[in-house]
Amino acid sequence: MKNSRLHIGFAHHGVSPTANRWVAVRIAACLCASMHFAGVVVAESPGEAIIVKSVDIGFNRLYKVGEWAPLRLVVEAPVDCEIVWSIEVPDADDSQSVLPSGLVRLAANAPTTLEGCFKTGRIGGDIRVRIQDREGRDRALLRLRDAATPGGAMHDGLRLDTRLVATLGHPAGFGNAPASVSDHTDSNWVVTPLATAADLPSISRAYDALDALFLADEAVQTGGQSLLARIQPVQSEALRDWVRCGGRLVVVPGVNAEAYLASPLAKWLPIEVLGATQVRQLNKLEVFAGRNAPLAFPGAIPTLRIAPVGRRNVLVDEIESPLIVRVPYGLGHVTVSAIDLDRPPLAAWPGLSAVCHKMCDDGPDTTRQSGPGSGRLTHLGITDMASQLNAAQDEFPEVRRLSHWSVLALILLYIVMIGPVDYLLVHRVFRKPVLTWVTFPTLICAASGLAVWAAGRVNGDRLLVNQFDLLDTDVETRFVRGQTWFTLYSPESRRYRAAVAPIPLETPASIAAADAIVPDAQLSWTGIPENAVGGLYRSGGLGAGTRSYHYTPHAQAIEDLPISQWSTKSLHAVWTQDSRAPGLAESRLESHGAVRLSGGISHRLTAPLTDCLLVYAGRVYFPLSKGRTLAAFQDWEPAGPQGRQLDLKSFLTDSSQFKAKPYNPLNHDRFELLQMLTFYHTALGASYTGLAHAALRELELTPLTQLGRAVLVGRFAAPGSHLVIDDRPREPVRRDTFVRIILPVRQTYDAEDRIIPKFDP
């Protein structure tokens, strides 16, 4: 603009001293705000400031967008005080979520470690940590993306289709790079080493971002205490909960059996170590590596002697003893190597890297979108199975939105009415052009009123909820995990309080005895793994004017959740419990040979299961009863006259005459979606669906069916949880509850039948 200037200063001709003081106040406020956003410690007086000495984000500053990850601070206060610290991150809708801690007491001049979790909805989103006293005054505020943060600025979050593996003990098969993409055939592997056992989180959900955790005991190298023995009981319990919820744990105990047995992990790992032994050949290990890398060595190599396991649980065995075994535990599994991979001759063996990666892997890559239909699906905005489930959850029959063609037709009709029709009306009918000053605004007001009325009728005027419950239980460990995905549709712009009240999965006897324990659910937002509105792969987050809401401590509820008018918000809750009932189901299944199955099963749930199917080793079995129903305490023999069986892959792909039916990414049938989410590997994953399976990868149970477990899936007539909105129970317009029961299968030929005993002369 010509001759325009901007004057900034404390004194200027024509400006009063009072105005100067106001300018000074505003500049000071701006400076304080800049200090906040630069990660500078602030307080009302310097003597009250809390010093943040170190910040650890994720696993070596690596984490995944849309997944919980650990965050650890070391702080120091000048005086004794009580604080509440919170983590502020953007969610998938650009709203700021605030997760506060409980009340924490700090001793004067004593470093204190604060440990928590965060879940960000933006790859490049900011993360802030706020420390307040009991009165709500800020004592410290850190912006972790700033370079001034202790330890340096944080990295961008990894995509969900990246395989993140953390290692402890510096296993030779992964090299020594701080964080690198390995030379594995899959280029999306990222391996990051942890320095010490103290770097392991003590919160189970903090491991959610990991695809596998590799623990290698290094007592032989250090000559000191066993690395596994340095794991604290609270860390061991967190690892146990993570594995039971679907985690993949790899343990290489070394050759010191006594040191391993003294570790807290040995108290719950499902693989028993009996002592020490030796092997004189490693031919099967060379085959397992899949590399042309012969392994020659003189004499014998010391190994651990592992208790006999089923044949399906042995990955590598030799004549003397199994070398690598994998056993299910809950919904996850544990892999143990009886041979020390960091000792010669294996430490320098070229095939060791492939062995370590296969120990962390449990199937084909499910994280990449591929297949002949992938390009078409991208235009639909669906590239992951989680996006398809989210689209099903967003479907409300009462909300009858107009199609795009209908909207275009109405716009065209509006143009015709205010143009040619208005012209003909005032010029040909009334023959008074001056009347256009009346007819034109009248038509506009009528169209606007009609649009408002139609919008209210089409979009509805009440709060709507869609709910999807999934209850998983492992019969052998009596572990139960419940999950619920629910989508809120708001008819107005307002804030809500949301919570979930789980219903324990118990037997009628335990409920009658009032012996059931009601677990607490942990609530969080959900987002789709897409580069679209509400997607996780967009950059940015926490901009100016961002709406915020906060969790209660331990994320048991969300308060002040903002939802715009005629919009939806998707949330997810998870809870776990150890069932006190003697058994939610009974399994007498036996496996003979490769896939032959015999025996029966029954369940003791409070309601019948319908649409049942049982999967084991690539076969699917259906009951012949009406609606494929299994009543409580009803005995069923899947391979007997009461059932029929099919090839699982043919069933999932609806194959006929060796030709699979094309997968429909717009299918909103939740039971069919659950079948594909559960046995995605068997259907050849992305090669068939054209969709990745990264965001909900923990729902995949195909590996368990290859490790001596059968999976019973059915629709449950009872709800798995109750939604509480604004402190009142809210009945969903649509609710589907499904149960998946993990059943042990006895293998008639065990590893012990193939071990040749050694006799000392």
JSON list of C-alpha atoms in Angstrom, two decimals, residues 26 43-44 58 64 102 109 113 140 156 212 215 241 255 270 325 334 368 441 459 473 485 495 517 551 565 723 758:
[
{"chain": "A", "resi": 26, "resn": "ARG", "atom": "CA", "xyz": [1.89, -6.42, 24.92]},
{"chain": "A", "resi": 43, "resn": "ALA", "atom": "CA", "xyz": [7.34, -19.96, 36.49]},
{"chain": "A", "resi": 44, "resn": "GLU", "atom": "CA", "xyz": [5.92, -17.00, 38.31]},
{"chain": "A", "resi": 58, "resn": "GLY", "atom": "CA", "xyz": [9.67, -43.11, 22.36]},
{"chain": "A", "resi": 64, "resn": "LYS", "atom": "CA", "xyz": [4.66, -44.37, 15.50]},
{"chain": "A", "resi": 102, "resn": "GLY", "atom": "CA", "xyz": [-1.99, -38.02, 39.09]},
{"chain": "A", "resi": 109, "resn": "ASN", "atom": "CA", "xyz": [16.93, -30.83, 44.82]},
{"chain": "A", "resi": 113, "resn": "THR", "atom": "CA", "xyz": [11.80, -39.62, 36.97]},
{"chain": "A", "resi": 140, "resn": "ALA", "atom": "CA", "xyz": [7.50, -25.70, 33.41]},
{"chain": "A", "resi": 156, "resn": "ASP", "atom": "CA", "xyz": [8.79, -37.09, 13.09]},
{"chain": "A", "resi": 212, "resn": "ALA", "atom": "CA", "xyz": [8.82, -56.87, 18.27]},
{"chain": "A", "resi": 215, "resn": "LEU", "atom": "CA", "xyz": [16.22, -59.23, 24.39]},
{"chain": "A", "resi": 241, "resn": "ASP", "atom": "CA", "xyz": [0.72, -57.68, 29.71]},
{"chain": "A", "resi": 255, "resn": "VAL", "atom": "CA", "xyz": [24.16, -70.13, 27.87]},
{"chain": "A", "resi": 270, "resn": "PRO", "atom": "CA", "xyz": [5.80, -70.11, 28.61]},
{"chain": "A", "resi": 325, "resn": "VAL", "atom": "CA", "xyz": [11.08, -72.37, 19.70]},
{"chain": "A", "resi": 334, "resn": "VAL", "atom": "CA", "xyz": [7.36, -65.61, 22.78]},
{"chain": "A", "resi": 368, "resn": "ARG", "atom": "CA", "xyz": [2.02, -52.42, 2.59]},
{"chain": "A", "resi": 441, "resn": "PRO", "atom": "CA", "xyz": [-34.76, -11.73, -2.22]},
{"chain": "A", "resi": 459, "resn": "ASN", "atom": "CA", "xyz": [-28.99, -34.93, 9.27]},
{"chain": "A", "resi": 473, "resn": "THR", "atom": "CA", "xyz": [-9.97, -64.73, 25.69]},
{"chain": "A", "resi": 485, "resn": "TRP", "atom": "CA", "xyz": [-14.82, -48.98, 18.88]},
{"chain": "A", "resi": 495, "resn": "ARG", "atom": "CA", "xyz": [-18.62, -30.83, 24.06]},
{"chain": "A", "resi": 517, "resn": "ILE", "atom": "CA", "xyz": [-14.03, -58.11, 38.80]},
{"chain": "A", "resi": 551, "resn": "TYR", "atom": "CA", "xyz": [-8.40, -37.24, 29.63]},
{"chain": "A", "resi": 565, "resn": "GLN", "atom": "CA", "xyz": [-22.51, -30.08, 14.24]},
{"chain": "A", "resi": 723, "resn": "LEU", "atom": "CA", "xyz": [-21.18, -46.37, 26.83]},
{"chain": "A", "resi": 758, "resn": "LYS", "atom": "CA", "xyz": [22.65, -88.72, 25.41]}
]
